[in-house]
Tab-separated table of N, CA and C in Angstrom:
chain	number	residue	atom	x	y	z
Z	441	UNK	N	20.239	16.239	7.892
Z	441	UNK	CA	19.129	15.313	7.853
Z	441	UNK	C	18.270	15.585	6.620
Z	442	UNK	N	17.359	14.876	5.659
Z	442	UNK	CA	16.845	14.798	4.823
Z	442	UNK	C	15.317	14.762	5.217
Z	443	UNK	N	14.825	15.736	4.219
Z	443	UNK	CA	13.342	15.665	4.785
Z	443	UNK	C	12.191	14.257	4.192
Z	444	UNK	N	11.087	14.343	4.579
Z	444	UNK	CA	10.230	13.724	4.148
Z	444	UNK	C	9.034	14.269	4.010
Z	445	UNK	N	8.336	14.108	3.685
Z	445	UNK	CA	6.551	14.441	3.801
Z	445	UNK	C	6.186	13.021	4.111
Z	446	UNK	N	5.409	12.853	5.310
Z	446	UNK	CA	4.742	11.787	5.570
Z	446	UNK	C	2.777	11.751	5.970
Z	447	UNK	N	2.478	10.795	5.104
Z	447	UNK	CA	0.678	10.968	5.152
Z	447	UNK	C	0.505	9.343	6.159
Z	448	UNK	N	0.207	9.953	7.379
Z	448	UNK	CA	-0.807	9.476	8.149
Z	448	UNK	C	-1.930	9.179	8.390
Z	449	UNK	N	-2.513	7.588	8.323
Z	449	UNK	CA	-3.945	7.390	8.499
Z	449	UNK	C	-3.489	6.281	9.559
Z	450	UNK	N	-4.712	6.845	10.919
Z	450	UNK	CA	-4.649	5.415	11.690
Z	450	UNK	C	-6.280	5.258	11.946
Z	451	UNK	N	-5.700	3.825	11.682
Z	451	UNK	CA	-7.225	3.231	12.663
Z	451	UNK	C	-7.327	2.341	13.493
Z	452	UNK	N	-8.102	2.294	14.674
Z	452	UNK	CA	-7.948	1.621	15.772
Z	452	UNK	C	-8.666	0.083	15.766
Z	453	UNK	N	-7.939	-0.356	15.824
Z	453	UNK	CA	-8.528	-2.219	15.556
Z	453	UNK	C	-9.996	-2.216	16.324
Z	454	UNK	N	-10.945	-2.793	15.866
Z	454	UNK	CA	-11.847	-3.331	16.216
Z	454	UNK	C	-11.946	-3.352	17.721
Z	455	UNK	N	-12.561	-3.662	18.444
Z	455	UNK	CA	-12.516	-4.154	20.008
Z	455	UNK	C	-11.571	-3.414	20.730
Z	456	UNK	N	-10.791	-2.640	20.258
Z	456	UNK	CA	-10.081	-1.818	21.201
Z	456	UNK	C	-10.809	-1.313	22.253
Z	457	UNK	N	-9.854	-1.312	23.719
Z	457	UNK	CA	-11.033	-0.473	24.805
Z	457	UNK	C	-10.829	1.106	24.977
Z	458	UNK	N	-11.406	1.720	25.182
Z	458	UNK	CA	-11.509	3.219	24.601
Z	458	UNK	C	-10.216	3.478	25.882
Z	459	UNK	N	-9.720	2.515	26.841
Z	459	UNK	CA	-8.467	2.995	27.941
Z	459	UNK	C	-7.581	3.086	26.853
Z	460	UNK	N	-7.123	2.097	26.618
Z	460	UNK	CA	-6.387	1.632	25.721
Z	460	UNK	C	-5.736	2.722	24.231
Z	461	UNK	N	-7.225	3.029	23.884
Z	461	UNK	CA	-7.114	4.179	22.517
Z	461	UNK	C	-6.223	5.530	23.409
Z	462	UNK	N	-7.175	5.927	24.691
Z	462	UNK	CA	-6.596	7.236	25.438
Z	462	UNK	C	-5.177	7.309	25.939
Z	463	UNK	N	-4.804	5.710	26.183
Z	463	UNK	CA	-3.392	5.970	26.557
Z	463	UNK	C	-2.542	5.632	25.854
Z	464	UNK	N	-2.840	5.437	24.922
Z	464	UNK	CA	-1.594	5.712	23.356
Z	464	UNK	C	-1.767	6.957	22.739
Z	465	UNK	N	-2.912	7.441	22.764
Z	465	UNK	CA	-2.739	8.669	22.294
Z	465	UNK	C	-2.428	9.662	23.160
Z	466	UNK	N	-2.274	9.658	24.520
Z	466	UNK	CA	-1.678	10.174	25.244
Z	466	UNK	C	-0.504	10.192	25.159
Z	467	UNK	N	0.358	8.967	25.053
Z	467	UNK	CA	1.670	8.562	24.807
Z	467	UNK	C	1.914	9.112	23.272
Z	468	UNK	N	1.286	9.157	22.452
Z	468	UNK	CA	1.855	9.554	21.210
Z	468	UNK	C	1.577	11.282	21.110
Z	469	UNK	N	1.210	12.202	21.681
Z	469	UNK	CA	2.014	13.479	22.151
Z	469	UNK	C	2.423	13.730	23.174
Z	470	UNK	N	3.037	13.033	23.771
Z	470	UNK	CA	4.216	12.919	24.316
Z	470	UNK	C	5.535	12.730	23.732
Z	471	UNK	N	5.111	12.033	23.065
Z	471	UNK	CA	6.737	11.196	22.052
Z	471	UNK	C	6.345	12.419	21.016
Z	472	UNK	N	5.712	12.594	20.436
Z	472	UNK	CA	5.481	14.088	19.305
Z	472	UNK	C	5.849	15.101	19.533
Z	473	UNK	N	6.166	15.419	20.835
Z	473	UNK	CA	6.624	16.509	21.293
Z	473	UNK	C	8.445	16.417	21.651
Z	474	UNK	N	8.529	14.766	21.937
Z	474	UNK	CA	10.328	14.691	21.820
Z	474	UNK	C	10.721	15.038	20.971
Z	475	UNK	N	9.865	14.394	19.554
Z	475	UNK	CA	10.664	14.126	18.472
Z	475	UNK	C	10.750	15.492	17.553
Z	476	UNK	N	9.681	16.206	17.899
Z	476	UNK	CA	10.060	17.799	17.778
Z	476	UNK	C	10.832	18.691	18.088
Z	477	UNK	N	11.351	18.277	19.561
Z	477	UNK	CA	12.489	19.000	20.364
Z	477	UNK	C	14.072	18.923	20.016
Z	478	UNK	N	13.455	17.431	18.954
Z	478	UNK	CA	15.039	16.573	18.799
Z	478	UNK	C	15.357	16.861	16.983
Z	479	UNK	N	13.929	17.601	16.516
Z	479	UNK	CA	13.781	18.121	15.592
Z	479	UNK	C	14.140	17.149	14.292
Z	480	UNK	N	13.179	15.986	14.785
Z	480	UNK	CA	12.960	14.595	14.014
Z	480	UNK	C	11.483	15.373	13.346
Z	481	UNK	N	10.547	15.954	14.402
Z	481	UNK	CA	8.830	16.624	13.638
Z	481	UNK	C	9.046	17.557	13.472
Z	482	UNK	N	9.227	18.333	11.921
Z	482	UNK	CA	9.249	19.591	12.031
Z	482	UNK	C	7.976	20.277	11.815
Z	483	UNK	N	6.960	19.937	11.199
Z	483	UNK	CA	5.648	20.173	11.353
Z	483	UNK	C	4.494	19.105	10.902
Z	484	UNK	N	3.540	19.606	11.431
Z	484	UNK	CA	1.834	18.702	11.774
Z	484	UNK	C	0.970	19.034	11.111
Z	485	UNK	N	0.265	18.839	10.393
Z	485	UNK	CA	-1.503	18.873	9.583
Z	485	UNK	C	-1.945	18.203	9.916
Z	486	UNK	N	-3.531	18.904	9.984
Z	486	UNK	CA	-4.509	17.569	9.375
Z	486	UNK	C	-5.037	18.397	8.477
Z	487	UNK	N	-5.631	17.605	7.413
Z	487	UNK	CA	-6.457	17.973	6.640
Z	487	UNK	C	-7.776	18.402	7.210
Z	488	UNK	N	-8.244	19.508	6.813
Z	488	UNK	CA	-9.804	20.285	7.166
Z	488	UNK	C	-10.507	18.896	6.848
Z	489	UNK	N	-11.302	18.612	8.393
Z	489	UNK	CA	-12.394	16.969	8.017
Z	489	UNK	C	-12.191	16.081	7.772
Z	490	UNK	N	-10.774	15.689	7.984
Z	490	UNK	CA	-10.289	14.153	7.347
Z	490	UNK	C	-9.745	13.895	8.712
Z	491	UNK	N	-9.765	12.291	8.954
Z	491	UNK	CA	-8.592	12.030	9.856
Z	491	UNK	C	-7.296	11.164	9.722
Z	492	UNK	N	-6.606	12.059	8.939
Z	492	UNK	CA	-5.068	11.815	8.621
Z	492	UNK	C	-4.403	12.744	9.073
Z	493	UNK	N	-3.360	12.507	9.423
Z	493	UNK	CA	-2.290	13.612	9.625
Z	493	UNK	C	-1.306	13.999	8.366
Z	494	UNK	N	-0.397	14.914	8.270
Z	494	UNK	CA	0.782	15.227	6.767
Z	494	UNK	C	1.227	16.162	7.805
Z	495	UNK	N	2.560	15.525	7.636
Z	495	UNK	CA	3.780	16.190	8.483
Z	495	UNK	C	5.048	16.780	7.870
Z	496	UNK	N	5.699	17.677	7.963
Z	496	UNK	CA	7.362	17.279	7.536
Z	496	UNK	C	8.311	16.374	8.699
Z	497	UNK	N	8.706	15.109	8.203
Z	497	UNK	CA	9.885	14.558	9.255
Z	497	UNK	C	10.727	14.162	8.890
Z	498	UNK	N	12.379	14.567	9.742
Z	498	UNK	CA	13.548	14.094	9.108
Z	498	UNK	C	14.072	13.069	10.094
Z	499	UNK	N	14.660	12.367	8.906
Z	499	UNK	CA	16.025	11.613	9.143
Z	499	UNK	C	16.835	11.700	8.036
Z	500	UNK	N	18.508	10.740	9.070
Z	500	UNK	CA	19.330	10.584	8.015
Z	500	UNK	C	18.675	10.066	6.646
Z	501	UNK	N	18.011	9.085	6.857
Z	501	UNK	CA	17.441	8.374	5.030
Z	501	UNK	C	16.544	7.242	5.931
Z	502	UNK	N	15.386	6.912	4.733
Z	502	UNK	CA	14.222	6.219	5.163
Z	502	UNK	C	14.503	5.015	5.899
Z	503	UNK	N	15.252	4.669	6.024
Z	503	UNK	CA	15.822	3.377	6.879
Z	503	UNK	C	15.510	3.814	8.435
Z	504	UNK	N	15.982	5.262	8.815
Z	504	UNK	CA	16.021	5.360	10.194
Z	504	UNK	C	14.644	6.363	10.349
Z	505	UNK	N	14.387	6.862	9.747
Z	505	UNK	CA	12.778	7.428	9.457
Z	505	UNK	C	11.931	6.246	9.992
Z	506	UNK	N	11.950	5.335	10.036
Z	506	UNK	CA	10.842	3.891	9.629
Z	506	UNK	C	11.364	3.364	11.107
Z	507	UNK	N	12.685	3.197	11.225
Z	507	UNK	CA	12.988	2.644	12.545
Z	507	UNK	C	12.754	3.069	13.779
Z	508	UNK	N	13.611	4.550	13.793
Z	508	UNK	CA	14.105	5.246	15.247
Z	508	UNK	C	13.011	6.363	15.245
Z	509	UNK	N	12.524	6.792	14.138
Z	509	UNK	CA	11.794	7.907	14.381
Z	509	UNK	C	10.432	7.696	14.239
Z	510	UNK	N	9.205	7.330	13.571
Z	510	UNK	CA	8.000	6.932	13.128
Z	510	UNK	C	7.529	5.362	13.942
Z	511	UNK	N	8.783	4.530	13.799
Z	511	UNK	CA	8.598	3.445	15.157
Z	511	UNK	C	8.331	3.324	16.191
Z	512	UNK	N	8.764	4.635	16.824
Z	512	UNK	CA	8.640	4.664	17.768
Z	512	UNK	C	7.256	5.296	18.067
Z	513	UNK	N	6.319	5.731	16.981
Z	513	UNK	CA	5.198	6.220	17.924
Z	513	UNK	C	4.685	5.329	18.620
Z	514	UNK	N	4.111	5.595	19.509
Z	514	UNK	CA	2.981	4.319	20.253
Z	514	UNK	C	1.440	4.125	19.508
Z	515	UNK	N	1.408	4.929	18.432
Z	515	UNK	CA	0.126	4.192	17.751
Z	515	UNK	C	0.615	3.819	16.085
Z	516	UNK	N	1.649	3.423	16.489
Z	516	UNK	CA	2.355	3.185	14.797
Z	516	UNK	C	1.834	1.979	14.352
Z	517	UNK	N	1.754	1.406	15.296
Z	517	UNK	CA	0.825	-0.468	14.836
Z	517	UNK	C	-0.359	-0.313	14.075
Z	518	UNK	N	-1.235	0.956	14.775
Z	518	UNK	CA	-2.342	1.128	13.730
Z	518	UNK	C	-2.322	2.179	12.881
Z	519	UNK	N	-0.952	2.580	12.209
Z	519	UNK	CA	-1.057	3.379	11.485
Z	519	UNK	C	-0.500	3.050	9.556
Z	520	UNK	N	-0.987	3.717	8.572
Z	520	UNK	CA	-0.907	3.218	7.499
Z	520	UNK	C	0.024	4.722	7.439
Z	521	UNK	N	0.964	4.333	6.621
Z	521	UNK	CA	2.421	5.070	5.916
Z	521	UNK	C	1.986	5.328	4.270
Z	522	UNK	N	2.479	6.527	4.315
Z	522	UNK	CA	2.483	6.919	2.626
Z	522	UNK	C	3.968	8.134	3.260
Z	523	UNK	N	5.039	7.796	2.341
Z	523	UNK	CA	6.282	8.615	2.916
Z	523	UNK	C	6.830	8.819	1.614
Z	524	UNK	N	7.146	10.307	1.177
Z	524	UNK	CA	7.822	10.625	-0.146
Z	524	UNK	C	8.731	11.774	0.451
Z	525	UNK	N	10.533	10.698	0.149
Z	525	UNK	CA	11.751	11.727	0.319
Z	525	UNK	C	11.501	12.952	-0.373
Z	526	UNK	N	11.604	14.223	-0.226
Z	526	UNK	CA	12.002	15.630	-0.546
Z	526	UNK	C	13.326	16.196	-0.780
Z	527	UNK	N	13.235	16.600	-1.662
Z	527	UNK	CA	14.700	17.981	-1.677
Z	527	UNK	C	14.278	18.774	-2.329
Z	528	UNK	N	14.971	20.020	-1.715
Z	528	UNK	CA	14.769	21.550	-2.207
Z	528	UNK	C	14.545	21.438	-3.513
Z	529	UNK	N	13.566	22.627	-3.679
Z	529	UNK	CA	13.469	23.160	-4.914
Z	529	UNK	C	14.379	24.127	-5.085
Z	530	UNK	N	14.841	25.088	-6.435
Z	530	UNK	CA	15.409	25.830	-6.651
Z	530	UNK	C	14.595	27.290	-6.097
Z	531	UNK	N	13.517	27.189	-6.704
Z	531	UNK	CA	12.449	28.471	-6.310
Z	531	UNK	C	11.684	28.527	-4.894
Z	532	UNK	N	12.383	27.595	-3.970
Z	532	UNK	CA	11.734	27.440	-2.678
Z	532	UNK	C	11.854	29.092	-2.498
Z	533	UNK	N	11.157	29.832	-1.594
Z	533	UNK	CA	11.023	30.843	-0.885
Z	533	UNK	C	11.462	30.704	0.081
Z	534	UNK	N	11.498	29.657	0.934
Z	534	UNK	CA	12.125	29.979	2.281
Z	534	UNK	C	13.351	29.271	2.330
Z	535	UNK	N	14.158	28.978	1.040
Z	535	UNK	CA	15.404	28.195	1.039
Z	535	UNK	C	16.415	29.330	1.365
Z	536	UNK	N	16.742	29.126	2.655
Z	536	UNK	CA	18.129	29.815	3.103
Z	536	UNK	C	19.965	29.706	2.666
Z	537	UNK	N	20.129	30.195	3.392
Z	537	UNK	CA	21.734	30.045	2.857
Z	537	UNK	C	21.908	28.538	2.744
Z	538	UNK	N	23.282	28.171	2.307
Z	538	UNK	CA	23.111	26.692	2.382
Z	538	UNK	C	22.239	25.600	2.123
Z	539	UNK	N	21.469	26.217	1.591
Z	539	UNK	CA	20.725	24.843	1.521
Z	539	UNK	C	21.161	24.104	0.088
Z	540	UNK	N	20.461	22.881	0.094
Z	540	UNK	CA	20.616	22.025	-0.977
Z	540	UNK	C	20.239	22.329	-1.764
């Protein structure tokens, strides 16, 4: 699977009812926690005081990143995408055997 770095900003439409906000974001760690298990999230930020998230997440290639994996959050409707494919560096430190 190929990594990504993905920058997360959501915002909640206008008139939303605060049920509504709690049970998507309920639902969206829930599904954050599949897609970790299934080792689609390999890790979570936020920035100190901001409210965005920056993650590492894989897929095969941005096609199924966008579809099967990031689609599926339940607050993806209000969320704005900034997604830049990755590959190893040569001088990574934690590049193990095999890697790319």
């Amino acid at each position: 699977m190929r990594e990504f770095l993905v920058e997360i900003t959501t915002t909640v439409p206008e008139g939303t009812s605060q049920d509504e906000v709690d049970r998507r974001r309920a639902a969206e760690a829930v599904r954050a926690r599949e897609l970790a298990a299934t080792g689609r999230l390999a890790r979570l930020w936020r920035p100190l005081g901001e409210l965005r998230s920056i993650g590492i997440w894989r897929a095969a290639d941005e096609d199924e990143l966008h579809d099967k994996v990031l689609g599926t959050l339940p607050l993806r409707p209000w969320m704005t995408l900034t997604v830049t494919p990755l590959e190893s560096h040569p001088n990574d430190p934690g590049r193990g055997e095999g890697a790319r």
